[in-house]
C-alpha positions as MATLAB code, in Angstrom:
seq = 'MGEAAIRTIVEAIHSSPTQAVVYLSGGASLALGWLMSVPGASNTLLEAVVPYSRISMVQLLGRVPSQHCSQSMANEMALLAYNRALKLSKPGYSVIGVGFTGSLATSPPKRGDHRFFLSMRASDRIWETGVTLTKNLRSREEEDKVASRVLIQAMAKACQVSETLDSGLTKSEVADESETQFSEEQELEQLINGQLSCKIYPFSREAYGSDKDRKIILPGSFNPLHDGHLKLLEVAMSVCGGGYPCFEISAVNADKPPLSVAQIKDRVKQFEAVGKTVIVSNQPYFYKKAELFPGSSFVIGADTAARLVNPKYYEGSNKRMLEILGDCKRTGCTFLVGGRNVDGVFKVLEDIDIPEEISEMFISIPEEKFRMDISSTELRKNQGGVDKRKREITEEEE';
ca = [
      -0.840   36.904  -11.516;
      -2.706   33.186  -12.584;
       0.906   31.473  -12.897;
       2.275   33.224   -9.612;
      -0.711   31.373   -7.708;
      -0.553   28.042   -9.477;
       3.075   28.258   -8.528;
       2.390   28.917   -4.926;
      -0.057   26.141   -4.510;
       1.905   23.584   -6.159;
       4.945   24.615   -3.951;
       2.694   24.229   -0.773;
       1.333   20.810   -2.113;
       5.302   19.700   -2.443;
       5.752   20.805    1.218;
       3.273   18.743    2.250;
       3.993   14.847    3.339;
       1.682   13.133    0.550;
       2.746   11.583   -2.247;
       0.726   10.979   -5.263;
       0.003    8.927   -8.310;
      -1.909   10.568  -11.065;
      -3.871    9.024  -14.066;
      -5.396   11.321  -16.312;
      -7.331   10.514  -19.751;
      -8.794   13.314  -21.793;
      -7.958   16.157  -20.485;
      -6.024   18.117  -17.390;
      -2.642   17.564  -19.076;
      -1.382   21.198  -17.921;
      -1.660   20.299  -14.425;
       1.137   17.678  -14.999;
       3.444   20.262  -16.238;
       2.638   22.608  -13.344;
       3.427   19.805  -10.718;
       6.334   18.946  -12.280;
       8.030   22.433  -13.329;
       7.916   23.277   -9.782;
      11.023   22.322   -7.867;
      10.248   19.569   -4.939;
       7.862   17.584   -7.368;
       9.640   14.136   -6.555;
       8.358   15.207   -3.041;
       4.834   14.443   -4.232;
       4.690   12.647   -7.347;
       5.119    9.080   -7.395;
       3.974    8.367  -11.031;
       1.757    9.596  -13.910;
       0.228    7.707  -16.274;
      -1.929    8.902  -19.339;
      -3.919    5.806  -20.852;
      -5.212    8.028  -23.760;
      -5.997    5.657  -26.215;
      -8.659    2.790  -25.868;
      -6.355   -0.396  -25.493;
      -4.271    1.540  -23.072;
      -7.469    2.273  -21.008;
      -8.328   -1.554  -21.235;
      -4.864   -2.452  -20.119;
      -4.966   -0.338  -17.330;
      -8.554   -1.566  -15.746;
      -7.762   -4.780  -16.800;
     -11.460   -4.479  -18.791;
     -13.453   -3.105  -21.326;
     -14.898    0.260  -20.129;
     -18.814    0.493  -21.183;
     -18.311    4.423  -20.676;
     -14.825    6.527  -20.422;
     -16.051    9.833  -18.956;
     -18.062    9.314  -16.177;
     -17.873    9.736  -12.269;
     -17.600    5.918  -11.634;
     -14.498    5.479  -14.158;
     -12.604    8.448  -12.531;
     -13.693    6.437   -9.117;
     -11.774    3.416  -10.381;
      -8.930    5.323  -11.993;
      -8.274    6.746   -8.578;
      -8.559    3.492   -6.620;
      -6.056    2.088   -9.287;
      -3.787    4.924   -8.489;
      -4.376    4.827   -4.583;
      -2.976    0.640   -4.790;
      -0.151    1.765   -6.898;
       0.713    4.498   -4.566;
       1.037    2.663   -1.675;
       3.474    0.431   -3.763;
       5.737    3.236   -4.089;
       5.644    5.650   -1.453;
       8.109    6.219    1.006;
       7.049    4.382    4.685;
       5.219    6.493    6.767;
       3.943    8.947    4.142;
       0.461    9.486    3.398;
      -0.504    8.891   -0.262;
      -3.487    9.836   -2.498;
      -4.877    8.356   -5.973;
      -5.680   10.797   -8.970;
      -7.893    9.958  -11.166;
      -9.477   12.196  -14.012;
     -11.596   11.738  -17.195;
     -12.671   14.056  -19.439;
     -14.400   14.749  -22.862;
     -13.195   18.634  -23.925;
     -13.807   20.452  -26.994;
     -12.375   18.560  -30.102;
     -12.064   18.987  -33.983;
     -14.576   18.487  -35.419;
     -16.930   19.873  -32.567;
     -18.425   16.929  -30.475;
     -22.310   16.610  -30.281;
     -22.344   15.550  -26.491;
     -21.507   18.014  -23.464;
     -18.045   19.357  -22.507;
     -17.413   17.717  -19.349;
     -14.835   16.047  -16.677;
     -14.559   14.319  -13.732;
     -12.145   13.863  -10.910;
     -11.753   11.420   -8.172;
      -9.338   11.680   -5.142;
      -8.693    8.462   -3.272;
      -6.930    8.595    0.203;
      -7.042    5.761    2.666;
      -9.837    6.884    4.683;
     -11.780    9.036    2.220;
     -12.931    9.674   -1.437;
     -13.409   13.175   -3.250;
     -15.445   13.374   -6.101;
     -16.118   16.421   -8.739;
     -18.012   16.488  -11.786;
     -18.289   19.571  -14.096;
     -19.684   20.259  -17.658;
     -18.604   23.266  -19.127;
     -20.445   25.764  -21.500;
     -20.133   24.497  -24.998;
     -18.304   26.820  -27.465;
     -17.312   29.194  -24.628;
     -13.426   28.247  -24.570;
     -11.143   26.730  -26.958;
      -9.394   23.049  -26.011;
      -6.666   24.995  -24.461;
      -8.457   27.075  -22.395;
     -10.815   23.870  -21.487;
      -7.645   21.743  -20.420;
      -6.304   24.968  -18.291;
      -9.884   24.864  -16.256;
      -9.796   21.254  -15.764;
      -6.253   21.395  -14.582;
      -6.921   24.353  -12.005;
      -9.739   22.188  -10.499;
      -7.301   19.329  -10.162;
      -4.704   21.314   -8.576;
      -7.204   22.662   -6.304;
      -8.567   19.325   -5.353;
      -5.173   17.740   -4.963;
      -4.299   20.663   -2.452;
      -7.645   19.696   -0.668;
      -6.546   16.258   -0.196;
      -2.728   17.422    0.609;
      -4.351   19.383    3.785;
      -3.033   22.703    1.921;
      -4.986   26.039    2.972;
      -3.945   27.798   -0.368;
      -6.679   28.039   -2.997;
      -6.682   28.605   -6.643;
      -9.374   29.971   -8.889;
     -10.862   27.532  -11.249;
     -12.017   30.048  -14.097;
     -15.426   28.330  -14.021;
     -18.370   30.699  -14.857;
     -21.363   31.360  -12.189;
     -23.737   29.094  -14.424;
     -20.559   26.210  -14.592;
     -21.011   24.738  -10.730;
     -18.695   21.875   -9.621;
     -20.633   19.103   -8.262;
     -18.449   18.222   -5.336;
     -19.001   15.359   -2.825;
     -16.769   13.678   -0.156;
     -17.437   10.287    1.342;
     -15.506    9.150    4.657;
     -15.013    5.448    5.270;
     -14.495    4.457    8.975;
     -11.606    1.794    9.663;
     -14.053   -0.998    9.815;
     -14.682   -0.021    6.270;
     -11.401    0.418    5.015;
     -10.293   -3.369    6.510;
     -13.169   -4.864    4.743;
     -12.402   -3.235    1.231;
      -9.012   -4.643    1.960;
     -10.575   -8.191    2.788;
     -12.279   -8.215   -0.415;
      -9.283   -7.013   -2.686;
     -10.281   -3.307   -3.091;
      -7.415   -1.997   -1.200;
      -3.857   -3.551   -1.405;
      -2.860   -2.786    2.088;
      -3.555   -0.303    5.204;
      -0.573    1.464    6.899;
      -0.786    2.270   10.651;
       2.307    4.390   11.046;
       2.485    4.137   14.468;
       6.347    4.607   14.803;
       7.377    8.379   15.250;
      11.173    7.556   15.290;
      13.549    8.839   12.408;
      15.792    6.107   10.255;
      18.391    6.578    8.039;
      18.946    7.734    4.194;
      17.991    4.397    2.956;
      14.493    4.950    4.635;
      13.127    3.986    1.281;
      13.290    0.497    1.961;
      11.332   -1.768    3.856;
      12.607   -4.319    6.429;
       9.499   -5.955    7.077;
       8.781   -8.896    9.813;
       5.556  -11.027    8.756;
       3.620  -13.069   11.024;
       0.071  -13.661   12.578;
       1.546  -11.880   15.622;
      -0.900  -13.579   17.531;
       0.240  -12.539   20.093;
       3.294  -10.145   19.726;
       5.973  -10.836   21.780;
       9.519   -9.748   22.328;
      11.223  -11.945   20.178;
       9.706  -10.669   17.098;
      10.695   -6.789   18.224;
      14.151   -8.118   19.210;
      14.291  -10.145   15.677;
      13.038   -6.762   13.710;
      15.556   -4.735   15.606;
      18.761   -7.119   14.569;
      17.418   -7.528   11.434;
      17.747   -3.649   10.745;
      21.452   -3.856   12.364;
      22.153   -6.726    9.811;
      21.096   -4.750    7.011;
      22.384   -1.683    7.510;
      19.241    0.473    7.827;
      15.600    1.049    6.351;
      12.592    1.433    7.428;
      11.178   -1.016    9.986;
       7.646   -2.557    9.862;
       5.666   -5.627   10.689;
       3.266   -7.217    8.240;
       0.038   -9.089    8.965;
      -1.828  -10.813    6.002;
      -5.689  -10.762    6.581;
      -6.014  -13.492    4.027;
      -4.217  -16.516    4.723;
      -3.607  -19.237    2.127;
      -5.319  -22.356    3.711;
      -7.586  -20.568    6.568;
     -10.646  -18.113    6.305;
      -9.567  -14.404    6.285;
      -9.308  -12.488    9.661;
     -12.118  -10.781   10.540;
     -12.081   -7.239   11.119;
     -12.414   -7.513   14.727;
      -9.561   -9.857   14.758;
      -7.212   -7.409   12.892;
      -8.014   -4.612   14.977;
      -7.137   -6.266   18.031;
      -3.762   -7.262   16.444;
      -3.060   -4.330   15.225;
      -3.829   -2.567   19.031;
      -0.617   -4.489   20.124;
       1.801   -2.524   17.907;
       0.043    0.922   18.929;
       1.097    0.051   22.525;
       4.397   -0.349   21.866;
       4.627    2.219   18.951;
       5.797    0.052   15.869;
       4.201    0.530   12.484;
       2.247   -2.114   11.228;
       1.057   -3.013    7.673;
      -2.219   -5.009    7.186;
      -2.135   -6.368    3.580;
      -4.103   -9.452    1.562;
      -1.176  -11.131    0.307;
      -0.232  -14.584    2.186;
       2.603  -15.594   -0.417;
       5.864  -13.995   -0.335;
       5.921  -13.737   -4.110;
       3.124  -11.394   -3.950;
       4.255   -9.613   -1.305;
       7.328   -8.961   -3.188;
       5.355   -7.104   -6.088;
       3.387   -5.404   -3.511;
       6.281   -3.816   -1.544;
       9.278   -3.796   -4.151;
      12.743   -3.275   -2.706;
      11.990   -4.382    0.278;
      13.737   -7.063    2.955;
      11.624   -9.630    4.633;
      12.609  -10.912    7.826;
      11.667  -14.905    8.129;
      12.971  -17.978    9.971;
      15.050  -20.381    9.145;
      11.714  -22.840    8.585;
      10.263  -20.520    6.396;
      13.133  -20.061    4.232;
      13.085  -24.142    4.180;
       9.611  -24.049    2.712;
      10.420  -21.156    0.583;
      13.016  -23.424   -1.596;
      11.183  -26.817   -1.047;
      10.021  -27.698   -4.410;
       6.963  -29.584   -2.672;
       5.409  -26.398   -2.256;
       5.547  -25.642   -6.170;
       3.657  -28.492   -7.168;
       6.708  -30.449   -6.965;
       8.406  -28.674   -9.651;
      12.243  -27.212   -8.795;
      11.720  -25.294  -12.144;
       8.600  -23.612  -10.973;
      10.101  -22.647   -7.526;
      13.064  -21.029   -9.010;
      10.967  -19.519  -11.619;
       8.838  -17.885   -8.769;
      11.640  -16.838   -6.425;
      13.169  -15.442   -9.553;
      10.446  -13.242  -10.061;
      11.224  -11.817   -6.255;
      14.673  -11.308   -6.802;
      13.623   -9.157   -9.990;
      11.611   -6.863   -7.516;
      14.784   -6.165   -5.868;
      13.628   -8.010   -2.646;
      15.866   -9.966   -0.001;
      15.363  -12.512    2.543;
      16.789  -11.806    5.984;
      16.634  -15.337    7.846;
      16.919  -15.682   11.678;
      17.470  -18.877   13.648;
      14.562  -21.281   14.577;
      13.815  -23.944   16.729;
      12.541  -26.849   14.286;
      11.355  -30.186   16.094;
      13.905  -29.507   18.842;
      16.903  -28.538   16.821;
      17.973  -24.839   16.015;
      18.254  -24.489   12.365;
      19.889  -21.475   10.696;
      20.518  -20.516    7.154;
      23.497  -22.216    6.758;
      21.596  -25.637    7.405;
      19.393  -24.765    4.505;
      20.322  -26.041    0.904;
      19.610  -22.729   -0.925;
      20.006  -23.010   -5.163;
      22.673  -20.979   -6.320;
      20.794  -18.968   -8.809;
      18.754  -17.602   -5.978;
      21.431  -17.584   -3.231;
      22.117  -14.099   -2.794;
      18.666  -13.233   -1.861;
      19.155  -15.005    1.512;
      21.170  -13.305    4.140;
      22.140  -15.019    7.517;
      21.297  -13.162   11.042;
      24.007  -14.784   13.026;
      22.904  -17.024   15.897;
      25.305  -14.868   18.300;
      23.178  -11.955   17.380;
      19.670  -13.143   17.754;
      18.409  -16.500   19.178;
      14.717  -17.092   20.962;
      13.273  -19.977   21.229;
      10.120  -18.349   22.119;
       7.146  -18.562   19.592;
       3.470  -17.274   19.463;
       2.174  -21.086   19.341;
       3.819  -21.885   22.600;
       2.799  -18.446   24.146;
      -0.925  -19.206   23.471;
      -0.865  -22.636   24.432;
       0.969  -21.547   27.770;
      -1.692  -18.785   28.081;
      -4.406  -21.327   27.306;
      -2.905  -23.785   30.343;
      -2.447  -20.644   32.754;
      -6.310  -19.831   31.950;
      -7.695  -23.188   32.466;
      -5.886  -23.162   35.724;
      -7.737  -20.201   36.704;
     -11.011  -21.330   35.927;
     -10.365  -24.565   37.809;
      -9.128  -22.307   40.904;
     -12.197  -20.257   40.746;
     -14.604  -23.142   40.192;
     -12.966  -25.021   43.370;
     -13.566  -21.493   45.499;
     -17.083  -21.458   44.286;
];
């Protein structure tokens, strides 16, 4: 009966549109076996890591932890797992990061409590669970089974699965559970300060071919979004043969203050109005974008392509430029280059001297397929002129 119930709830988790990265330390190992032994595991499980040794945990966290088994440690692991899931997930899927740390029965017996802590991080909330087990009641394997059942039930809740699973806890072993929700403003603040790597707004409800795992990303400030942006991404999709189209705004700028939460929300509304997916990230540099979105194709203008291969932007070092773009190449990323009006001259990829070592990363969007000289800067200037004239007319009427 127990195995059948586990299989039923795991099948329901695999049927949900949620993907997960799981970080476990000190227990709940059976949960991984259950997740992976039921068909459909690849729908859910993106990655599982067991940082069991001290050095492994230090490398995962990037620091030496003061305490290995605590709720704060589980929360930190869940946040790392969530950001990893954002990087590995299929576009349009919701993701969760799972963090578990336990101190279960050992040989020889330990003096302290037998306990574990669990954290589930989603975009807009975090679920926390802490359990202290009765000492000398169960074997190590039995304690691991209880911890695994609690983890599977928590994953089911995070995946909005209605099935339940008996944890095996006694009446005196009450799980300390809490749920904290984040507003959109709080999520964006977390992104700006570096806690979250990105926030995805999946406004598009269209289906895109078998190659939808690959993102086709048009980065920009989109202040404002205009028809040229929409047309460019549409043409880029046809040139590269498919993928999941999305726009990307960096909340953090390389040489300007970060966007405010209000500015981000205003720009995001433009994409909601036209039903297009937009990602808000905190990475202004393309080599960092490539790390965040491996295997993606970035849609850029010829002016941006020229800057990408100009040693001037790499402290004058051609070698450094090739190293950084070589790293981008190893992530599987490419650049789809559209023509752009530069100082009154329309430039295309063929007008740029691309080093041979990285030339295959750059793919031209033919001028006959896309040419639109409109820019957000010009639109803002024109709008400013219109607004100024409106004010003058109003003042004259008054």
